[in-house]
Structure formats: structure tokens, C-alpha cells
């Protein structure tokens, strides 16, 4: 593994995660919990596709495992998608 696989790095691309949450309320719960982490600047929710996705932008390096643990604490899963396209 490398830093790009294990962390979300600051930048305009962010990191996309898939989730098993379905409703808008569940997604807002995930957003609220993830925003509690130090370094999370913004969480964008995509409710137009299935499975639902959210994109995280950071102001510093944040570990993916910390994000996954925050999402698990509200009863859902967060699965990181592949690297962004250049």
C-alpha cells in the first residue's frame, strides 16, 4: 500500500466513497459524523446514483481507516473508490 491508497490528501479531487446508506437522513448522519474528524473540509453527497456515494475534501492528510470507523459508528460502511483520473 502507499499513501494514496491509505489516506485522503488535500486537493481539488477529494476521495470518493461508496456506502450502503440509502436515505437522505442516513447520508446526513454520515456527513455529520465524518465532519467531526480533524482535517475534513467538506463532504459532498451524491444521492442520484446507487449505491450512494460521498466525496470527501480535506485540508490535511486524513487516514481512510479513520473515515471508515466514523461511518461504521453510525451503522454503515464506507468503501473507497479507485484513484482519481488525471
JSON list of N, CA and C in Angstrom, two decimals:
[
{"chain": "A", "resi": 1, "resn": "UNK", "atom": "N", "xyz": [0.83, -1.18, 0.00]},
{"chain": "A", "resi": 1, "resn": "UNK", "atom": "CA", "xyz": [0.00, 0.00, 0.00]},
{"chain": "A", "resi": 1, "resn": "UNK", "atom": "C", "xyz": [0.88, 1.25, 0.00]},
{"chain": "A", "resi": 2, "resn": "UNK", "atom": "N", "xyz": [0.29, 2.33, -0.43]},
{"chain": "A", "resi": 2, "resn": "UNK", "atom": "CA", "xyz": [1.02, 3.59, -0.42]},
{"chain": "A", "resi": 2, "resn": "UNK", "atom": "C", "xyz": [0.14, 4.69, 0.13]},
{"chain": "A", "resi": 3, "resn": "UNK", "atom": "N", "xyz": [0.69, 5.87, 0.20]},
{"chain": "A", "resi": 3, "resn": "UNK", "atom": "CA", "xyz": [-0.04, 6.99, 0.82]},
{"chain": "A", "resi": 3, "resn": "UNK", "atom": "C", "xyz": [-1.35, 7.30, 0.09]},
{"chain": "A", "resi": 4, "resn": "UNK", "atom": "N", "xyz": [-1.40, 7.11, -1.22]},
{"chain": "A", "resi": 4, "resn": "UNK", "atom": "CA", "xyz": [-2.63, 7.40, -1.96]},
{"chain": "A", "resi": 4, "resn": "UNK", "atom": "C", "xyz": [-3.72, 6.37, -1.68]},
{"chain": "A", "resi": 5, "resn": "UNK", "atom": "N", "xyz": [-3.33, 5.15, -1.33]},
{"chain": "A", "resi": 5, "resn": "UNK", "atom": "CA", "xyz": [-4.31, 4.11, -1.02]},
{"chain": "A", "resi": 5, "resn": "UNK", "atom": "C", "xyz": [-4.81, 4.17, 0.42]},
{"chain": "A", "resi": 6, "resn": "UNK", "atom": "N", "xyz": [-4.01, 4.73, 1.31]},
{"chain": "A", "resi": 6, "resn": "UNK", "atom": "CA", "xyz": [-4.33, 4.71, 2.74]},
{"chain": "A", "resi": 6, "resn": "UNK", "atom": "C", "xyz": [-4.86, 6.02, 3.30]},
{"chain": "A", "resi": 7, "resn": "UNK", "atom": "N", "xyz": [-4.80, 7.09, 2.52]},
{"chain": "A", "resi": 7, "resn": "UNK", "atom": "CA", "xyz": [-5.18, 8.41, 3.04]},
{"chain": "A", "resi": 7, "resn": "UNK", "atom": "C", "xyz": [-5.96, 9.21, 2.01]},
{"chain": "A", "resi": 8, "resn": "UNK", "atom": "N", "xyz": [-6.61, 10.26, 2.50]},
{"chain": "A", "resi": 8, "resn": "UNK", "atom": "CA", "xyz": [-7.21, 11.27, 1.63]},
{"chain": "A", "resi": 8, "resn": "UNK", "atom": "C", "xyz": [-6.29, 12.48, 1.72]},
{"chain": "A", "resi": 9, "resn": "UNK", "atom": "N", "xyz": [-5.78, 12.90, 0.58]},
{"chain": "A", "resi": 9, "resn": "UNK", "atom": "CA", "xyz": [-4.85, 14.02, 0.57]},
{"chain": "A", "resi": 9, "resn": "UNK", "atom": "C", "xyz": [-5.57, 15.29, 0.15]},
{"chain": "A", "resi": 10, "resn": "UNK", "atom": "N", "xyz": [-5.10, 16.44, 0.61]},
{"chain": "A", "resi": 10, "resn": "UNK", "atom": "CA", "xyz": [-5.73, 17.71, 0.22]},
{"chain": "A", "resi": 10, "resn": "UNK", "atom": "C", "xyz": [-5.63, 17.92, -1.29]},
{"chain": "A", "resi": 11, "resn": "UNK", "atom": "N", "xyz": [-6.63, 18.57, -1.84]},
{"chain": "A", "resi": 11, "resn": "UNK", "atom": "CA", "xyz": [-6.64, 18.87, -3.26]},
{"chain": "A", "resi": 11, "resn": "UNK", "atom": "C", "xyz": [-8.04, 19.02, -3.78]},
{"chain": "A", "resi": 12, "resn": "UNK", "atom": "N", "xyz": [-8.16, 19.37, -5.04]},
{"chain": "A", "resi": 12, "resn": "UNK", "atom": "CA", "xyz": [-9.48, 19.63, -5.61]},
{"chain": "A", "resi": 12, "resn": "UNK", "atom": "C", "xyz": [-10.25, 18.36, -5.96]},
{"chain": "A", "resi": 13, "resn": "UNK", "atom": "N", "xyz": [-9.57, 17.19, -6.03]},
{"chain": "A", "resi": 13, "resn": "UNK", "atom": "CA", "xyz": [-10.24, 15.97, -6.44]},
{"chain": "A", "resi": 13, "resn": "UNK", "atom": "C", "xyz": [-10.98, 15.28, -5.30]},
{"chain": "A", "resi": 14, "resn": "UNK", "atom": "N", "xyz": [-10.40, 15.30, -4.11]},
{"chain": "A", "resi": 14, "resn": "UNK", "atom": "CA", "xyz": [-11.01, 14.62, -2.98]},
{"chain": "A", "resi": 14, "resn": "UNK", "atom": "C", "xyz": [-10.95, 13.12, -3.16]},
{"chain": "A", "resi": 15, "resn": "UNK", "atom": "N", "xyz": [-11.70, 12.40, -2.35]},
{"chain": "A", "resi": 15, "resn": "UNK", "atom": "CA", "xyz": [-11.76, 10.93, -2.42]},
{"chain": "A", "resi": 15, "resn": "UNK", "atom": "C", "xyz": [-13.22, 10.53, -2.38]},
{"chain": "A", "resi": 16, "resn": "UNK", "atom": "N", "xyz": [-13.61, 9.63, -3.27]},
{"chain": "A", "resi": 16, "resn": "UNK", "atom": "CA", "xyz": [-14.99, 9.16, -3.36]},
{"chain": "A", "resi": 16, "resn": "UNK", "atom": "C", "xyz": [-15.13, 7.85, -2.61]},
{"chain": "A", "resi": 17, "resn": "UNK", "atom": "N", "xyz": [-16.20, 7.75, -1.83]},
{"chain": "A", "resi": 17, "resn": "UNK", "atom": "CA", "xyz": [-16.53, 6.55, -1.08]},
{"chain": "A", "resi": 17, "resn": "UNK", "atom": "C", "xyz": [-17.93, 6.09, -1.47]},
{"chain": "A", "resi": 18, "resn": "UNK", "atom": "N", "xyz": [-18.11, 4.79, -1.61]},
{"chain": "A", "resi": 18, "resn": "UNK", "atom": "CA", "xyz": [-19.44, 4.21, -1.76]},
{"chain": "A", "resi": 18, "resn": "UNK", "atom": "C", "xyz": [-19.96, 3.85, -0.38]},
{"chain": "A", "resi": 19, "resn": "UNK", "atom": "N", "xyz": [-21.28, 3.82, -0.23]},
{"chain": "A", "resi": 19, "resn": "UNK", "atom": "CA", "xyz": [-21.86, 3.48, 1.07]},
{"chain": "A", "resi": 19, "resn": "UNK", "atom": "C", "xyz": [-23.16, 2.70, 0.88]},
{"chain": "A", "resi": 20, "resn": "UNK", "atom": "N", "xyz": [-23.52, 1.94, 1.90]},
{"chain": "A", "resi": 20, "resn": "UNK", "atom": "CA", "xyz": [-24.77, 1.19, 1.87]},
{"chain": "A", "resi": 20, "resn": "UNK", "atom": "C", "xyz": [-25.94, 1.99, 2.46]},
{"chain": "A", "resi": 21, "resn": "UNK", "atom": "N", "xyz": [-25.71, 3.23, 2.83]},
{"chain": "A", "resi": 21, "resn": "UNK", "atom": "CA", "xyz": [-26.80, 4.09, 3.33]},
{"chain": "A", "resi": 21, "resn": "UNK", "atom": "C", "xyz": [-27.73, 4.41, 2.16]},
{"chain": "A", "resi": 22, "resn": "UNK", "atom": "N", "xyz": [-29.01, 4.49, 2.42]},
{"chain": "A", "resi": 22, "resn": "UNK", "atom": "CA", "xyz": [-29.98, 4.70, 1.35]},
{"chain": "A", "resi": 22, "resn": "UNK", "atom": "C", "xyz": [-30.70, 6.04, 1.42]},
{"chain": "A", "resi": 23, "resn": "UNK", "atom": "N", "xyz": [-31.13, 6.41, 2.62]},
{"chain": "A", "resi": 23, "resn": "UNK", "atom": "CA", "xyz": [-31.96, 7.60, 2.75]},
{"chain": "A", "resi": 23, "resn": "UNK", "atom": "C", "xyz": [-31.13, 8.87, 2.94]},
{"chain": "A", "resi": 24, "resn": "UNK", "atom": "N", "xyz": [-31.76, 9.99, 2.68]},
{"chain": "A", "resi": 24, "resn": "UNK", "atom": "CA", "xyz": [-31.10, 11.28, 2.86]},
{"chain": "A", "resi": 24, "resn": "UNK", "atom": "C", "xyz": [-30.73, 11.50, 4.33]},
{"chain": "A", "resi": 25, "resn": "UNK", "atom": "N", "xyz": [-31.57, 11.03, 5.23]},
{"chain": "A", "resi": 25, "resn": "UNK", "atom": "CA", "xyz": [-31.29, 11.17, 6.66]},
{"chain": "A", "resi": 25, "resn": "UNK", "atom": "C", "xyz": [-30.04, 10.39, 7.04]},
{"chain": "A", "resi": 26, "resn": "UNK", "atom": "N", "xyz": [-29.92, 9.17, 6.51]},
{"chain": "A", "resi": 26, "resn": "UNK", "atom": "CA", "xyz": [-28.73, 8.35, 6.79]},
{"chain": "A", "resi": 26, "resn": "UNK", "atom": "C", "xyz": [-27.47, 9.02, 6.25]},
{"chain": "A", "resi": 27, "resn": "UNK", "atom": "N", "xyz": [-27.55, 9.56, 5.05]},
{"chain": "A", "resi": 27, "resn": "UNK", "atom": "CA", "xyz": [-26.40, 10.23, 4.45]},
{"chain": "A", "resi": 27, "resn": "UNK", "atom": "C", "xyz": [-26.01, 11.48, 5.23]},
{"chain": "A", "resi": 28, "resn": "UNK", "atom": "N", "xyz": [-26.98, 12.22, 5.72]},
{"chain": "A", "resi": 28, "resn": "UNK", "atom": "CA", "xyz": [-26.68, 13.40, 6.54]},
{"chain": "A", "resi": 28, "resn": "UNK", "atom": "C", "xyz": [-26.03, 13.00, 7.86]},
{"chain": "A", "resi": 29, "resn": "UNK", "atom": "N", "xyz": [-26.44, 11.86, 8.40]},
{"chain": "A", "resi": 29, "resn": "UNK", "atom": "CA", "xyz": [-25.84, 11.34, 9.62]},
{"chain": "A", "resi": 29, "resn": "UNK", "atom": "C", "xyz": [-24.36, 11.01, 9.39]},
{"chain": "A", "resi": 30, "resn": "UNK", "atom": "N", "xyz": [-24.08, 10.39, 8.24]},
{"chain": "A", "resi": 30, "resn": "UNK", "atom": "CA", "xyz": [-22.69, 10.08, 7.87]},
{"chain": "A", "resi": 30, "resn": "UNK", "atom": "C", "xyz": [-21.90, 11.38, 7.71]},
{"chain": "A", "resi": 31, "resn": "UNK", "atom": "N", "xyz": [-22.48, 12.34, 7.00]},
{"chain": "A", "resi": 31, "resn": "UNK", "atom": "CA", "xyz": [-21.79, 13.62, 6.77]},
{"chain": "A", "resi": 31, "resn": "UNK", "atom": "C", "xyz": [-21.45, 14.30, 8.09]},
{"chain": "A", "resi": 32, "resn": "UNK", "atom": "N", "xyz": [-22.40, 14.35, 9.00]},
{"chain": "A", "resi": 32, "resn": "UNK", "atom": "CA", "xyz": [-22.18, 14.99, 10.30]},
{"chain": "A", "resi": 32, "resn": "UNK", "atom": "C", "xyz": [-21.07, 14.29, 11.07]},
{"chain": "A", "resi": 33, "resn": "UNK", "atom": "N", "xyz": [-21.06, 12.98, 11.07]},
{"chain": "A", "resi": 33, "resn": "UNK", "atom": "CA", "xyz": [-20.06, 12.22, 11.81]},
{"chain": "A", "resi": 33, "resn": "UNK", "atom": "C", "xyz": [-18.67, 12.39, 11.19]},
{"chain": "A", "resi": 34, "resn": "UNK", "atom": "N", "xyz": [-18.57, 12.35, 9.87]},
{"chain": "A", "resi": 34, "resn": "UNK", "atom": "CA", "xyz": [-17.27, 12.48, 9.20]},
{"chain": "A", "resi": 34, "resn": "UNK", "atom": "C", "xyz": [-16.70, 13.89, 9.39]},
{"chain": "A", "resi": 35, "resn": "UNK", "atom": "N", "xyz": [-17.56, 14.90, 9.41]},
{"chain": "A", "resi": 35, "resn": "UNK", "atom": "CA", "xyz": [-17.09, 16.27, 9.60]},
{"chain": "A", "resi": 35, "resn": "UNK", "atom": "C", "xyz": [-16.49, 16.49, 10.99]},
{"chain": "A", "resi": 36, "resn": "UNK", "atom": "N", "xyz": [-16.72, 15.57, 11.92]},
{"chain": "A", "resi": 36, "resn": "UNK", "atom": "CA", "xyz": [-16.11, 15.67, 13.25]},
{"chain": "A", "resi": 36, "resn": "UNK", "atom": "C", "xyz": [-14.60, 15.42, 13.21]},
{"chain": "A", "resi": 37, "resn": "UNK", "atom": "N", "xyz": [-14.12, 14.73, 12.17]},
{"chain": "A", "resi": 37, "resn": "UNK", "atom": "CA", "xyz": [-12.69, 14.43, 12.06]},
{"chain": "A", "resi": 37, "resn": "UNK", "atom": "C", "xyz": [-11.89, 15.69, 11.77]},
{"chain": "A", "resi": 38, "resn": "UNK", "atom": "N", "xyz": [-10.74, 15.79, 12.40]},
{"chain": "A", "resi": 38, "resn": "UNK", "atom": "CA", "xyz": [-9.83, 16.92, 12.17]},
{"chain": "A", "resi": 38, "resn": "UNK", "atom": "C", "xyz": [-9.27, 16.84, 10.76]},
{"chain": "A", "resi": 39, "resn": "UNK", "atom": "N", "xyz": [-9.38, 17.92, 10.01]},
{"chain": "A", "resi": 39, "resn": "UNK", "atom": "CA", "xyz": [-8.84, 17.97, 8.66]},
{"chain": "A", "resi": 39, "resn": "UNK", "atom": "C", "xyz": [-9.88, 17.81, 7.56]},
{"chain": "A", "resi": 40, "resn": "UNK", "atom": "N", "xyz": [-11.10, 17.40, 7.91]},
{"chain": "A", "resi": 40, "resn": "UNK", "atom": "CA", "xyz": [-12.15, 17.27, 6.89]},
{"chain": "A", "resi": 40, "resn": "UNK", "atom": "C", "xyz": [-12.72, 18.65, 6.60]},
{"chain": "A", "resi": 41, "resn": "UNK", "atom": "N", "xyz": [-12.62, 19.05, 5.35]},
{"chain": "A", "resi": 41, "resn": "UNK", "atom": "CA", "xyz": [-13.07, 20.38, 4.95]},
{"chain": "A", "resi": 41, "resn": "UNK", "atom": "C", "xyz": [-14.51, 20.35, 4.45]},
{"chain": "A", "resi": 42, "resn": "UNK", "atom": "N", "xyz": [-14.85, 19.28, 3.70]},
{"chain": "A", "resi": 42, "resn": "UNK", "atom": "CA", "xyz": [-16.17, 19.25, 3.05]},
{"chain": "A", "resi": 42, "resn": "UNK", "atom": "C", "xyz": [-16.54, 17.81, 2.73]},
{"chain": "A", "resi": 43, "resn": "UNK", "atom": "N", "xyz": [-17.84, 17.51, 2.83]},
{"chain": "A", "resi": 43, "resn": "UNK", "atom": "CA", "xyz": [-18.38, 16.21, 2.44]},
{"chain": "A", "resi": 43, "resn": "UNK", "atom": "C", "xyz": [-19.52, 16.46, 1.47]},
{"chain": "A", "resi": 44, "resn": "UNK", "atom": "N", "xyz": [-19.37, 15.98, 0.24]},
{"chain": "A", "resi": 44, "resn": "UNK", "atom": "CA", "xyz": [-20.40, 16.15, -0.78]},
{"chain": "A", "resi": 44, "resn": "UNK", "atom": "C", "xyz": [-21.14, 14.84, -0.96]},
{"chain": "A", "resi": 45, "resn": "UNK", "atom": "N", "xyz": [-22.47, 14.88, -0.91]},
{"chain": "A", "resi": 45, "resn": "UNK", "atom": "CA", "xyz": [-23.29, 13.68, -1.03]},
{"chain": "A", "resi": 45, "resn": "UNK", "atom": "C", "xyz": [-23.83, 13.55, -2.45]},
{"chain": "A", "resi": 46, "resn": "UNK", "atom": "N", "xyz": [-23.80, 12.33, -3.00]},
{"chain": "A", "resi": 46, "resn": "UNK", "atom": "CA", "xyz": [-24.36, 12.07, -4.32]},
{"chain": "A", "resi": 46, "resn": "UNK", "atom": "C", "xyz": [-25.51, 11.09, -4.13]},
{"chain": "A", "resi": 47, "resn": "UNK", "atom": "N", "xyz": [-26.74, 11.60, -4.19]},
{"chain": "A", "resi": 47, "resn": "UNK", "atom": "CA", "xyz": [-27.92, 10.76, -3.99]},
{"chain": "A", "resi": 47, "resn": "UNK", "atom": "C", "xyz": [-28.56, 10.33, -5.31]},
{"chain": "A", "resi": 48, "resn": "UNK", "atom": "N", "xyz": [-27.95, 10.70, -6.42]},
{"chain": "A", "resi": 48, "resn": "UNK", "atom": "CA", "xyz": [-28.50, 10.40, -7.74]},
{"chain": "A", "resi": 48, "resn": "UNK", "atom": "C", "xyz": [-28.16, 9.01, -8.24]},
{"chain": "A", "resi": 49, "resn": "UNK", "atom": "N", "xyz": [-27.20, 8.34, -7.62]},
{"chain": "A", "resi": 49, "resn": "UNK", "atom": "CA", "xyz": [-26.77, 7.04, -8.11]},
{"chain": "A", "resi": 49, "resn": "UNK", "atom": "C", "xyz": [-26.94, 5.99, -7.02]},
{"chain": "A", "resi": 50, "resn": "UNK", "atom": "N", "xyz": [-26.88, 4.73, -7.42]},
{"chain": "A", "resi": 50, "resn": "UNK", "atom": "CA", "xyz": [-26.91, 3.63, -6.47]},
{"chain": "A", "resi": 50, "resn": "UNK", "atom": "C", "xyz": [-25.76, 2.71, -6.77]},
{"chain": "A", "resi": 51, "resn": "UNK", "atom": "N", "xyz": [-24.97, 2.30, -5.81]},
{"chain": "A", "resi": 51, "resn": "UNK", "atom": "CA", "xyz": [-25.04, 2.68, -4.42]},
{"chain": "A", "resi": 51, "resn": "UNK", "atom": "C", "xyz": [-24.66, 4.15, -4.22]},
{"chain": "A", "resi": 52, "resn": "UNK", "atom": "N", "xyz": [-25.15, 4.72, -3.16]},
{"chain": "A", "resi": 52, "resn": "UNK", "atom": "CA", "xyz": [-24.88, 6.13, -2.85]},
{"chain": "A", "resi": 52, "resn": "UNK", "atom": "C", "xyz": [-23.39, 6.36, -2.67]},
{"chain": "A", "resi": 53, "resn": "UNK", "atom": "N", "xyz": [-22.97, 7.58, -2.98]},
{"chain": "A", "resi": 53, "resn": "UNK", "atom": "CA", "xyz": [-21.57, 7.95, -2.83]},
{"chain": "A", "resi": 53, "resn": "UNK", "atom": "C", "xyz": [-21.44, 9.27, -2.11]},
{"chain": "A", "resi": 54, "resn": "UNK", "atom": "N", "xyz": [-20.29, 9.47, -1.49]},
{"chain": "A", "resi": 54, "resn": "UNK", "atom": "CA", "xyz": [-19.95, 10.78, -0.95]},
{"chain": "A", "resi": 54, "resn": "UNK", "atom": "C", "xyz": [-18.49, 11.05, -1.23]},
{"chain": "A", "resi": 55, "resn": "UNK", "atom": "N", "xyz": [-18.18, 12.32, -1.45]},
{"chain": "A", "resi": 55, "resn": "UNK", "atom": "CA", "xyz": [-16.82, 12.75, -1.75]},
{"chain": "A", "resi": 55, "resn": "UNK", "atom": "C", "xyz": [-16.32, 13.58, -0.59]},
{"chain": "A", "resi": 56, "resn": "UNK", "atom": "N", "xyz": [-15.10, 13.29, -0.17]},
{"chain": "A", "resi": 56, "resn": "UNK", "atom": "CA", "xyz": [-14.50, 13.99, 0.96]},
{"chain": "A", "resi": 56, "resn": "UNK", "atom": "C", "xyz": [-13.32, 14.83, 0.48]},
{"chain": "A", "resi": 57, "resn": "UNK", "atom": "N", "xyz": [-13.33, 16.11, 0.85]},
{"chain": "A", "resi": 57, "resn": "UNK", "atom": "CA", "xyz": [-12.21, 17.01, 0.61]},
{"chain": "A", "resi": 57, "resn": "UNK", "atom": "C", "xyz": [-11.59, 17.35, 1.96]},
{"chain": "A", "resi": 58, "resn": "UNK", "atom": "N", "xyz": [-10.27, 17.40, 1.98]},
{"chain": "A", "resi": 58, "resn": "UNK", "atom": "CA", "xyz": [-9.57, 17.63, 3.25]},
{"chain": "A", "resi": 58, "resn": "UNK", "atom": "C", "xyz": [-8.65, 18.84, 3.18]},
{"chain": "A", "resi": 59, "resn": "UNK", "atom": "N", "xyz": [-8.29, 19.34, 4.34]},
{"chain": "A", "resi": 59, "resn": "UNK", "atom": "CA", "xyz": [-7.32, 20.42, 4.45]},
{"chain": "A", "resi": 59, "resn": "UNK", "atom": "C", "xyz": [-5.95, 19.90, 4.85]},
{"chain": "A", "resi": 60, "resn": "UNK", "atom": "N", "xyz": [-5.89, 18.61, 5.22]},
{"chain": "A", "resi": 60, "resn": "UNK", "atom": "CA", "xyz": [-4.63, 17.94, 5.53]},
{"chain": "A", "resi": 60, "resn": "UNK", "atom": "C", "xyz": [-4.83, 16.45, 5.29]},
{"chain": "A", "resi": 61, "resn": "UNK", "atom": "N", "xyz": [-3.77, 15.68, 5.41]},
{"chain": "A", "resi": 61, "resn": "UNK", "atom": "CA", "xyz": [-3.87, 14.24, 5.18]},
{"chain": "A", "resi": 61, "resn": "UNK", "atom": "C", "xyz": [-4.71, 13.59, 6.29]},
{"chain": "A", "resi": 62, "resn": "UNK", "atom": "N", "xyz": [-5.70, 12.79, 5.87]},
{"chain": "A", "resi": 62, "resn": "UNK", "atom": "CA", "xyz": [-6.59, 12.09, 6.79]},
{"chain": "A", "resi": 62, "resn": "UNK", "atom": "C", "xyz": [-6.60, 10.62, 6.39]},
{"chain": "A", "resi": 63, "resn": "UNK", "atom": "N", "xyz": [-6.48, 9.73, 7.36]},
{"chain": "A", "resi": 63, "resn": "UNK", "atom": "CA", "xyz": [-6.45, 8.30, 7.04]},
{"chain": "A", "resi": 63, "resn": "UNK", "atom": "C", "xyz": [-7.84, 7.79, 6.66]},
{"chain": "A", "resi": 64, "resn": "UNK", "atom": "N", "xyz": [-7.85, 6.89, 5.69]},
{"chain": "A", "resi": 64, "resn": "UNK", "atom": "CA", "xyz": [-9.11, 6.30, 5.24]},
{"chain": "A", "resi": 64, "resn": "UNK", "atom": "C", "xyz": [-9.72, 5.46, 6.35]},
{"chain": "A", "resi": 65, "resn": "UNK", "atom": "N", "xyz": [-8.90, 4.80, 7.14]},
{"chain": "A", "resi": 65, "resn": "UNK", "atom": "CA", "xyz": [-9.44, 3.97, 8.24]},
{"chain": "A", "resi": 65, "resn": "UNK", "atom": "C", "xyz": [-10.19, 4.82, 9.26]},
{"chain": "A", "resi": 66, "resn": "UNK", "atom": "N", "xyz": [-9.74, 6.05, 9.51]},
{"chain": "A", "resi": 66, "resn": "UNK", "atom": "CA", "xyz": [-10.46, 6.94, 10.44]},
{"chain": "A", "resi": 66, "resn": "UNK", "atom": "C", "xyz": [-11.84, 7.29, 9.88]},
{"chain": "A", "resi": 67, "resn": "UNK", "atom": "N", "xyz": [-11.90, 7.53, 8.59]},
{"chain": "A", "resi": 67, "resn": "UNK", "atom": "CA", "xyz": [-13.19, 7.84, 7.94]},
{"chain": "A", "resi": 67, "resn": "UNK", "atom": "C", "xyz": [-14.10, 6.62, 8.01]},
{"chain": "A", "resi": 68, "resn": "UNK", "atom": "N", "xyz": [-13.56, 5.45, 7.67]},
{"chain": "A", "resi": 68, "resn": "UNK", "atom": "CA", "xyz": [-14.36, 4.22, 7.71]},
{"chain": "A", "resi": 68, "resn": "UNK", "atom": "C", "xyz": [-14.90, 3.96, 9.11]},
{"chain": "A", "resi": 69, "resn": "UNK", "atom": "N", "xyz": [-14.09, 4.20, 10.13]},
{"chain": "A", "resi": 69, "resn": "UNK", "atom": "CA", "xyz": [-14.53, 3.98, 11.51]},
{"chain": "A", "resi": 69, "resn": "UNK", "atom": "C", "xyz": [-15.64, 4.94, 11.92]},
{"chain": "A", "resi": 70, "resn": "UNK", "atom": "N", "xyz": [-15.56, 6.20, 11.48]},
{"chain": "A", "resi": 70, "resn": "UNK", "atom": "CA", "xyz": [-16.62, 7.17, 11.78]},
{"chain": "A", "resi": 70, "resn": "UNK", "atom": "C", "xyz": [-17.94, 6.74, 11.14]},
{"chain": "A", "resi": 71, "resn": "UNK", "atom": "N", "xyz": [-17.87, 6.28, 9.89]},
{"chain": "A", "resi": 71, "resn": "UNK", "atom": "CA", "xyz": [-19.08, 5.83, 9.19]},
{"chain": "A", "resi": 71, "resn": "UNK", "atom": "C", "xyz": [-19.63, 4.57, 9.85]},
{"chain": "A", "resi": 72, "resn": "UNK", "atom": "N", "xyz": [-18.77, 3.66, 10.25]},
{"chain": "A", "resi": 72, "resn": "UNK", "atom": "CA", "xyz": [-19.22, 2.44, 10.94]},
{"chain": "A", "resi": 72, "resn": "UNK", "atom": "C", "xyz": [-19.91, 2.77, 12.26]},
{"chain": "A", "resi": 73, "resn": "UNK", "atom": "N", "xyz": [-19.51, 3.86, 12.90]},
{"chain": "A", "resi": 73, "resn": "UNK", "atom": "CA", "xyz": [-20.10, 4.22, 14.19]},
{"chain": "A", "resi": 73, "resn": "UNK", "atom": "C", "xyz": [-21.58, 4.59, 14.08]},
{"chain": "A", "resi": 74, "resn": "UNK", "atom": "N", "xyz": [-22.04, 4.92, 12.86]},
{"chain": "A", "resi": 74, "resn": "UNK", "atom": "CA", "xyz": [-23.47, 5.21, 12.66]},
{"chain": "A", "resi": 74, "resn": "UNK", "atom": "C", "xyz": [-24.18, 4.04, 11.97]},
{"chain": "A", "resi": 75, "resn": "UNK", "atom": "N", "xyz": [-23.46, 2.91, 11.80]},
{"chain": "A", "resi": 75, "resn": "UNK", "atom": "CA", "xyz": [-24.10, 1.70, 11.30]},
{"chain": "A", "resi": 75, "resn": "UNK", "atom": "C", "xyz": [-24.01, 1.46, 9.81]},
{"chain": "A", "resi": 76, "resn": "UNK", "atom": "N", "xyz": [-23.11, 2.12, 9.11]},
{"chain": "A", "resi": 76, "resn": "UNK", "atom": "CA", "xyz": [-22.99, 1.95, 7.67]},
{"chain": "A", "resi": 76, "resn": "UNK", "atom": "C", "xyz": [-21.54, 1.66, 7.29]},
{"chain": "A", "resi": 77, "resn": "UNK", "atom": "N", "xyz": [-21.33, 1.39, 6.01]},
{"chain": "A", "resi": 77, "resn": "UNK", "atom": "CA", "xyz": [-19.99, 1.11, 5.51]},
{"chain": "A", "resi": 77, "resn": "UNK", "atom": "C", "xyz": [-19.56, 2.22, 4.56]},
{"chain": "A", "resi": 78, "resn": "UNK", "atom": "N", "xyz": [-18.26, 2.45, 4.49]},
{"chain": "A", "resi": 78, "resn": "UNK", "atom": "CA", "xyz": [-17.66, 3.39, 3.54]},
{"chain": "A", "resi": 78, "resn": "UNK", "atom": "C", "xyz": [-16.57, 2.64, 2.79]},
{"chain": "A", "resi": 79, "resn": "UNK", "atom": "N", "xyz": [-16.73, 2.51, 1.48]},
{"chain": "A", "resi": 79, "resn": "UNK", "atom": "CA", "xyz": [-15.77, 1.79, 0.67]},
{"chain": "A", "resi": 79, "resn": "UNK", "atom": "C", "xyz": [-15.11, 2.77, -0.29]},
{"chain": "A", "resi": 80, "resn": "UNK", "atom": "N", "xyz": [-13.81, 2.99, -0.14]},
{"chain": "A", "resi": 80, "resn": "UNK", "atom": "CA", "xyz": [-13.13, 3.94, -1.02]},
{"chain": "A", "resi": 80, "resn": "UNK", "atom": "C", "xyz": [-13.10, 3.46, -2.46]},
{"chain": "A", "resi": 81, "resn": "UNK", "atom": "N", "xyz": [-13.36, 4.38, -3.38]},
{"chain": "A", "resi": 81, "resn": "UNK", "atom": "CA", "xyz": [-13.29, 4.07, -4.80]},
{"chain": "A", "resi": 81, "resn": "UNK", "atom": "C", "xyz": [-11.85, 4.20, -5.25]},
{"chain": "A", "resi": 82, "resn": "UNK", "atom": "N", "xyz": [-11.56, 3.86, -6.50]},
{"chain": "A", "resi": 82, "resn": "UNK", "atom": "CA", "xyz": [-10.21, 3.94, -7.04]},
{"chain": "A", "resi": 82, "resn": "UNK", "atom": "C", "xyz": [-9.67, 5.35, -7.08]},
{"chain": "A", "resi": 83, "resn": "UNK", "atom": "N", "xyz": [-8.42, 5.47, -7.48]},
{"chain": "A", "resi": 83, "resn": "UNK", "atom": "CA", "xyz": [-7.78, 6.78, -7.57]},
{"chain": "A", "resi": 83, "resn": "UNK", "atom": "C", "xyz": [-8.46, 7.63, -8.63]},
{"chain": "A", "resi": 84, "resn": "UNK", "atom": "N", "xyz": [-8.34, 8.93, -8.48]},
{"chain": "A", "resi": 84, "resn": "UNK", "atom": "CA", "xyz": [-8.91, 9.88, -9.43]},
{"chain": "A", "resi": 84, "resn": "UNK", "atom": "C", "xyz": [-8.18, 9.77, -10.77]},
{"chain": "A", "resi": 85, "resn": "UNK", "atom": "N", "xyz": [-8.88, 10.11, -11.85]},
{"chain": "A", "resi": 85, "resn": "UNK", "atom": "CA", "xyz": [-8.27, 10.11, -13.17]},
{"chain": "A", "resi": 85, "resn": "UNK", "atom": "C", "xyz": [-7.55, 11.42, -13.41]},
{"chain": "A", "resi": 86, "resn": "UNK", "atom": "N", "xyz": [-6.41, 11.33, -14.04]},
{"chain": "A", "resi": 86, "resn": "UNK", "atom": "CA", "xyz": [-5.64, 12.54, -14.35]},
{"chain": "A", "resi": 86, "resn": "UNK", "atom": "C", "xyz": [-6.03, 13.09, -15.69]}
]
